[in-house]
Short mmCIF file of C-alpha atoms in Angstrom, two decimals:
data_model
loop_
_atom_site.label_atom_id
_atom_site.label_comp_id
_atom_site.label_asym_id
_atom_site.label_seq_id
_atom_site.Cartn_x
_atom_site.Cartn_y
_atom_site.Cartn_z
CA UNK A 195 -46.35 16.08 36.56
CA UNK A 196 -44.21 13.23 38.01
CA UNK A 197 -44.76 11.24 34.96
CA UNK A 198 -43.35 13.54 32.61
CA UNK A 199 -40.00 13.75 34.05
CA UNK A 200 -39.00 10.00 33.16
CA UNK A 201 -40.98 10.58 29.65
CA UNK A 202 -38.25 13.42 29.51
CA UNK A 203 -35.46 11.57 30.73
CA UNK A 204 -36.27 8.81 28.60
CA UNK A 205 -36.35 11.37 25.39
CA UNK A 206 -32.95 12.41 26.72
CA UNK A 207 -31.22 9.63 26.89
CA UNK A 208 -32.34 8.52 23.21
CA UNK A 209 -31.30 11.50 21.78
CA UNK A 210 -27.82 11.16 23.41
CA UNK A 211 -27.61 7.66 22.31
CA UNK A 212 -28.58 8.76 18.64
CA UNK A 213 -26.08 11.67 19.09
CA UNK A 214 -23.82 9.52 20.24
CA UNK A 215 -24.30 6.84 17.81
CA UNK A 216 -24.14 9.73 14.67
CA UNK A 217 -20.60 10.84 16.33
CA UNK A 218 -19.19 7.44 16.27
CA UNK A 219 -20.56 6.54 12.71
CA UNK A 220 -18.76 9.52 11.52
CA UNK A 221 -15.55 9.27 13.40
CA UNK A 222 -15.46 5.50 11.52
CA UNK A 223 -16.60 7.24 8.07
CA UNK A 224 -13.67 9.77 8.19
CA UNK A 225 -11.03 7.04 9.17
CA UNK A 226 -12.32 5.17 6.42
CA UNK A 227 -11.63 7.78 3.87
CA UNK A 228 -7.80 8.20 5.12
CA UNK A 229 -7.26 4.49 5.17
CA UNK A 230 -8.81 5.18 1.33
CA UNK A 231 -6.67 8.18 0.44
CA UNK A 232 -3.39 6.06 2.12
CA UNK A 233 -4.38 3.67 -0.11
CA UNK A 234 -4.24 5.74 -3.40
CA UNK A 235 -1.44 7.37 -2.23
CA UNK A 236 0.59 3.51 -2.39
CA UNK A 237 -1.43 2.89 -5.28
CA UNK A 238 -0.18 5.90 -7.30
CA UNK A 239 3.61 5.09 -6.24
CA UNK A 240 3.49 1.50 -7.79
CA UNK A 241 1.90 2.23 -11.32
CA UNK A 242 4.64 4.80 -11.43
CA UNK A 243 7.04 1.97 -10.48
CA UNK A 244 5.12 -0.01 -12.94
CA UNK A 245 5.58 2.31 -15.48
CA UNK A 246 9.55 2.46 -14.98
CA UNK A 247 9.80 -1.27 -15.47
CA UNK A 248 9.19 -1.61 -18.97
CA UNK A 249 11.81 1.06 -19.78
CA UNK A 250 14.48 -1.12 -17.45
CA UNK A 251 13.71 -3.83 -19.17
CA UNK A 252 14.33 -2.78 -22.79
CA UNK A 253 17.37 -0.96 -21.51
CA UNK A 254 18.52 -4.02 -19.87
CA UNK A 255 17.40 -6.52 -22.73
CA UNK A 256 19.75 -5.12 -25.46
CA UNK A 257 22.92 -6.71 -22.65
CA UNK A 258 21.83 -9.84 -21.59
CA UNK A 259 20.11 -11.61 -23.99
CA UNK A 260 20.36 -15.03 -22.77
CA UNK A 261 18.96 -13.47 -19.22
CA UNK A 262 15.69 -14.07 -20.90
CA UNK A 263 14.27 -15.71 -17.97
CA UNK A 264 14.52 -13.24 -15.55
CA UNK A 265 13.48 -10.50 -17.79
CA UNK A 266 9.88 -12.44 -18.49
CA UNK A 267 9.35 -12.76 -15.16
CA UNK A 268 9.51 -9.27 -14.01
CA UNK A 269 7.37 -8.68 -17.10
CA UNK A 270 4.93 -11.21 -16.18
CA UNK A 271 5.08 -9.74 -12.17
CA UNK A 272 4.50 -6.40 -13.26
CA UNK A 273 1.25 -7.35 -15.43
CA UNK A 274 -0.06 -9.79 -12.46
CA UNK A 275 0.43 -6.80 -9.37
CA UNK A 276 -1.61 -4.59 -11.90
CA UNK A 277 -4.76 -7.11 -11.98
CA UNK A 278 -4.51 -8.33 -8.48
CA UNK A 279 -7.64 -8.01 -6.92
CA UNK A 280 -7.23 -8.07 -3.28
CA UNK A 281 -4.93 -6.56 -0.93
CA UNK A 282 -3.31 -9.70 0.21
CA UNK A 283 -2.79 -10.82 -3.51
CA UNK A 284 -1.24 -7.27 -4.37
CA UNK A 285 1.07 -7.07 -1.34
CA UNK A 286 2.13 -10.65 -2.34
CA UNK A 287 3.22 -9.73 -6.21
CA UNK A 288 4.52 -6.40 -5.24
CA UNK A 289 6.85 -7.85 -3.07
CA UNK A 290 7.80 -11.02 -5.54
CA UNK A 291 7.97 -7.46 -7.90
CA UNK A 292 10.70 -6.21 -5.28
CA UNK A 293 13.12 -9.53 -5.37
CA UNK A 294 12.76 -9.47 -9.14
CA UNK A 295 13.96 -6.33 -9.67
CA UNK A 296 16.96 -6.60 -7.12
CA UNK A 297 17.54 -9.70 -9.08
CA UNK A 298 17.67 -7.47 -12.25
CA UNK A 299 20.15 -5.19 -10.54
CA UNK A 300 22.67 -7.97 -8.97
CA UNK A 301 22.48 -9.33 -12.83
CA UNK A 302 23.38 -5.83 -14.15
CA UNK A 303 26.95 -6.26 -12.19
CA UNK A 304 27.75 -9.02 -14.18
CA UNK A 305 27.66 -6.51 -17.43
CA UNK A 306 30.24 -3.43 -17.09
CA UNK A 307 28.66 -2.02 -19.72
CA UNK A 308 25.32 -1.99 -18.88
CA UNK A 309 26.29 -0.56 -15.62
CA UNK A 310 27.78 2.48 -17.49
CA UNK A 311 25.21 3.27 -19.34
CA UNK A 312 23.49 6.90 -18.76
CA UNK A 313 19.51 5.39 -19.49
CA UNK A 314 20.35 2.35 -16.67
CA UNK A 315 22.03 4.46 -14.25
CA UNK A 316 18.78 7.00 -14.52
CA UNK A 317 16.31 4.40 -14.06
CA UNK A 318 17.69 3.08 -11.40
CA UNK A 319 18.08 6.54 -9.69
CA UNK A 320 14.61 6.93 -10.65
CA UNK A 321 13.37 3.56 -9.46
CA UNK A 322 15.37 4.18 -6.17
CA UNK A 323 13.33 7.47 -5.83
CA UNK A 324 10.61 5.32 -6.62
CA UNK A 325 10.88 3.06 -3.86
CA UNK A 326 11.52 5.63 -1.17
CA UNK A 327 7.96 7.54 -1.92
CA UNK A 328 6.54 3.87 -1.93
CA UNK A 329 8.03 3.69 1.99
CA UNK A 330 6.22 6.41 2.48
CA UNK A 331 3.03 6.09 0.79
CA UNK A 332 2.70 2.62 2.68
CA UNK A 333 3.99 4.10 6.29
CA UNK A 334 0.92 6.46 5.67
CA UNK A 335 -1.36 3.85 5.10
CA UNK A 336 -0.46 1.47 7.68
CA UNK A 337 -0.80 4.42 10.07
CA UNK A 338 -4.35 5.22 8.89
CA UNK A 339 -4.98 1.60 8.81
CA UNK A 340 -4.17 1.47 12.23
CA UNK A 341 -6.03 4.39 14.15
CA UNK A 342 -9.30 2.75 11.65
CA UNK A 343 -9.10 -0.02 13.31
CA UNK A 344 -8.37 0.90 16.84
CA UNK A 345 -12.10 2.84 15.95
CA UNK A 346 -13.61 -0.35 14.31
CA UNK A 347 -12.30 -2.71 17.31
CA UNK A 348 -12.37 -0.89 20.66
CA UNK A 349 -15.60 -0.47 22.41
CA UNK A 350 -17.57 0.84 22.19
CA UNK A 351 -17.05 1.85 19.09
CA UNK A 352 -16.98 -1.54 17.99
CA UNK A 353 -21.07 -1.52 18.60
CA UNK A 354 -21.44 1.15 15.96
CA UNK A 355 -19.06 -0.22 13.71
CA UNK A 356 -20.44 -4.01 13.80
CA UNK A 357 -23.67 -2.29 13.33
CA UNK A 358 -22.43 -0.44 9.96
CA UNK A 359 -20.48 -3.24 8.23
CA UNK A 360 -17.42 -1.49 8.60
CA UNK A 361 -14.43 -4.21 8.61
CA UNK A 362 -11.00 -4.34 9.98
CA UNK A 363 -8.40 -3.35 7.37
CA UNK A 364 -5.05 -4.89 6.52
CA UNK A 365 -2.29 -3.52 6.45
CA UNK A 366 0.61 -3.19 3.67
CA UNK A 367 3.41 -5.54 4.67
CA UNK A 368 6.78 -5.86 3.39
CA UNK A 369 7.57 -9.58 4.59
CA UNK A 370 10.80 -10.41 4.16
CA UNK A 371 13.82 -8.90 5.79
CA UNK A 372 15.34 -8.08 2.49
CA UNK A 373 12.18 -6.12 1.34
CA UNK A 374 13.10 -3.90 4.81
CA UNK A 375 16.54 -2.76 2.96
CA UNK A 376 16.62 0.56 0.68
CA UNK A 377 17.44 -0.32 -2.94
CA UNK A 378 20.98 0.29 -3.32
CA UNK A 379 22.43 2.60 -6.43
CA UNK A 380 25.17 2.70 -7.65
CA UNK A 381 25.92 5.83 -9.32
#
């Protein structure tokens, strides 16, 4: 009789561990799927910004022809971001993306003409819009990328997550102090 109550404690305390263990693996599942669905959300907001930049550059290309330069490489960025890879990579281009398009809009002031035009001054409502739900989109993420990895890196839920493969995740940095300001529109 005596030797069946550590057999039963024994059985307890496994179960609890495995209970516990189940818990924690599913805590770290479910943050992983918000730092996912951050991610799409940020994802969605620059292929739409993507998807503005062609327009802005034929509307811009028919004023400053000899601008040429600039033009390609805002071309070239947006076609690179698409591609990239990796996080670090796409954070990188994004924000190169960012001081190429100010760049566009500083060279806009030089043409009064360009700057009166209906088609500019939409797309660069629209791209300011733009820009705002990308804030947003990327607040989200860092936020999910944070609690995930307070959950991958405190203990003990580091045990379980070590365990799993599940990795810490980075977050979505603007780096500069100029990437920090709102776009500015001039309407």
């Amino acid at each position: 009789m005596n030797l069946s109550i550590p057999w039963t404690l024994a059985v307890l305390a496994a179960g609890g561990l495995c209970l516990w263990v189940i818990v924690a693996f599913n805590r770290l599942v479910r943050s992983r799927n918000l730092l996912r669905e951050g991610w799409s959300g940020v994802d969605v907001q620059l292929k739409r910004r993507h998807s503005l930049v062609p327009n802005l550059l034929e509307c811009v290309k028919g004023y400053s022809r000899h601008e040429q330069a600039v033009l390609e490489r805002v071309a070239a960025l947006r076609s690179r971001a698409a591609g990239d890879e990796t996080l670090a990579q796409r954070r990188t281009d994004e924000n190169a993306l960012t001081d190429q398009l100010r760049g566009l809009f500083a060279l806009a002031e030089a043409y009064p003409d360009l700057k009166a035009n209906r088609s500019f001054l939409d797309l660069q409502t629209q791209l300011a819009d733009i820009e705002d739900q990308i804030q947003m989109a990327r607040r989200y993420y860092n936020g999910a990328a944070r609690n995930y990895n307070i959950l991958v890196e405190s203990f003990p839920g580091n045990l379980v997550a070590r365990a799993f493969g599940f990795a810490r995740a980075e977050f979505f940095e603007i780096e500069t102090a100029t990437h920090r300001e709102a776009p500015k529109v001039e309407v």
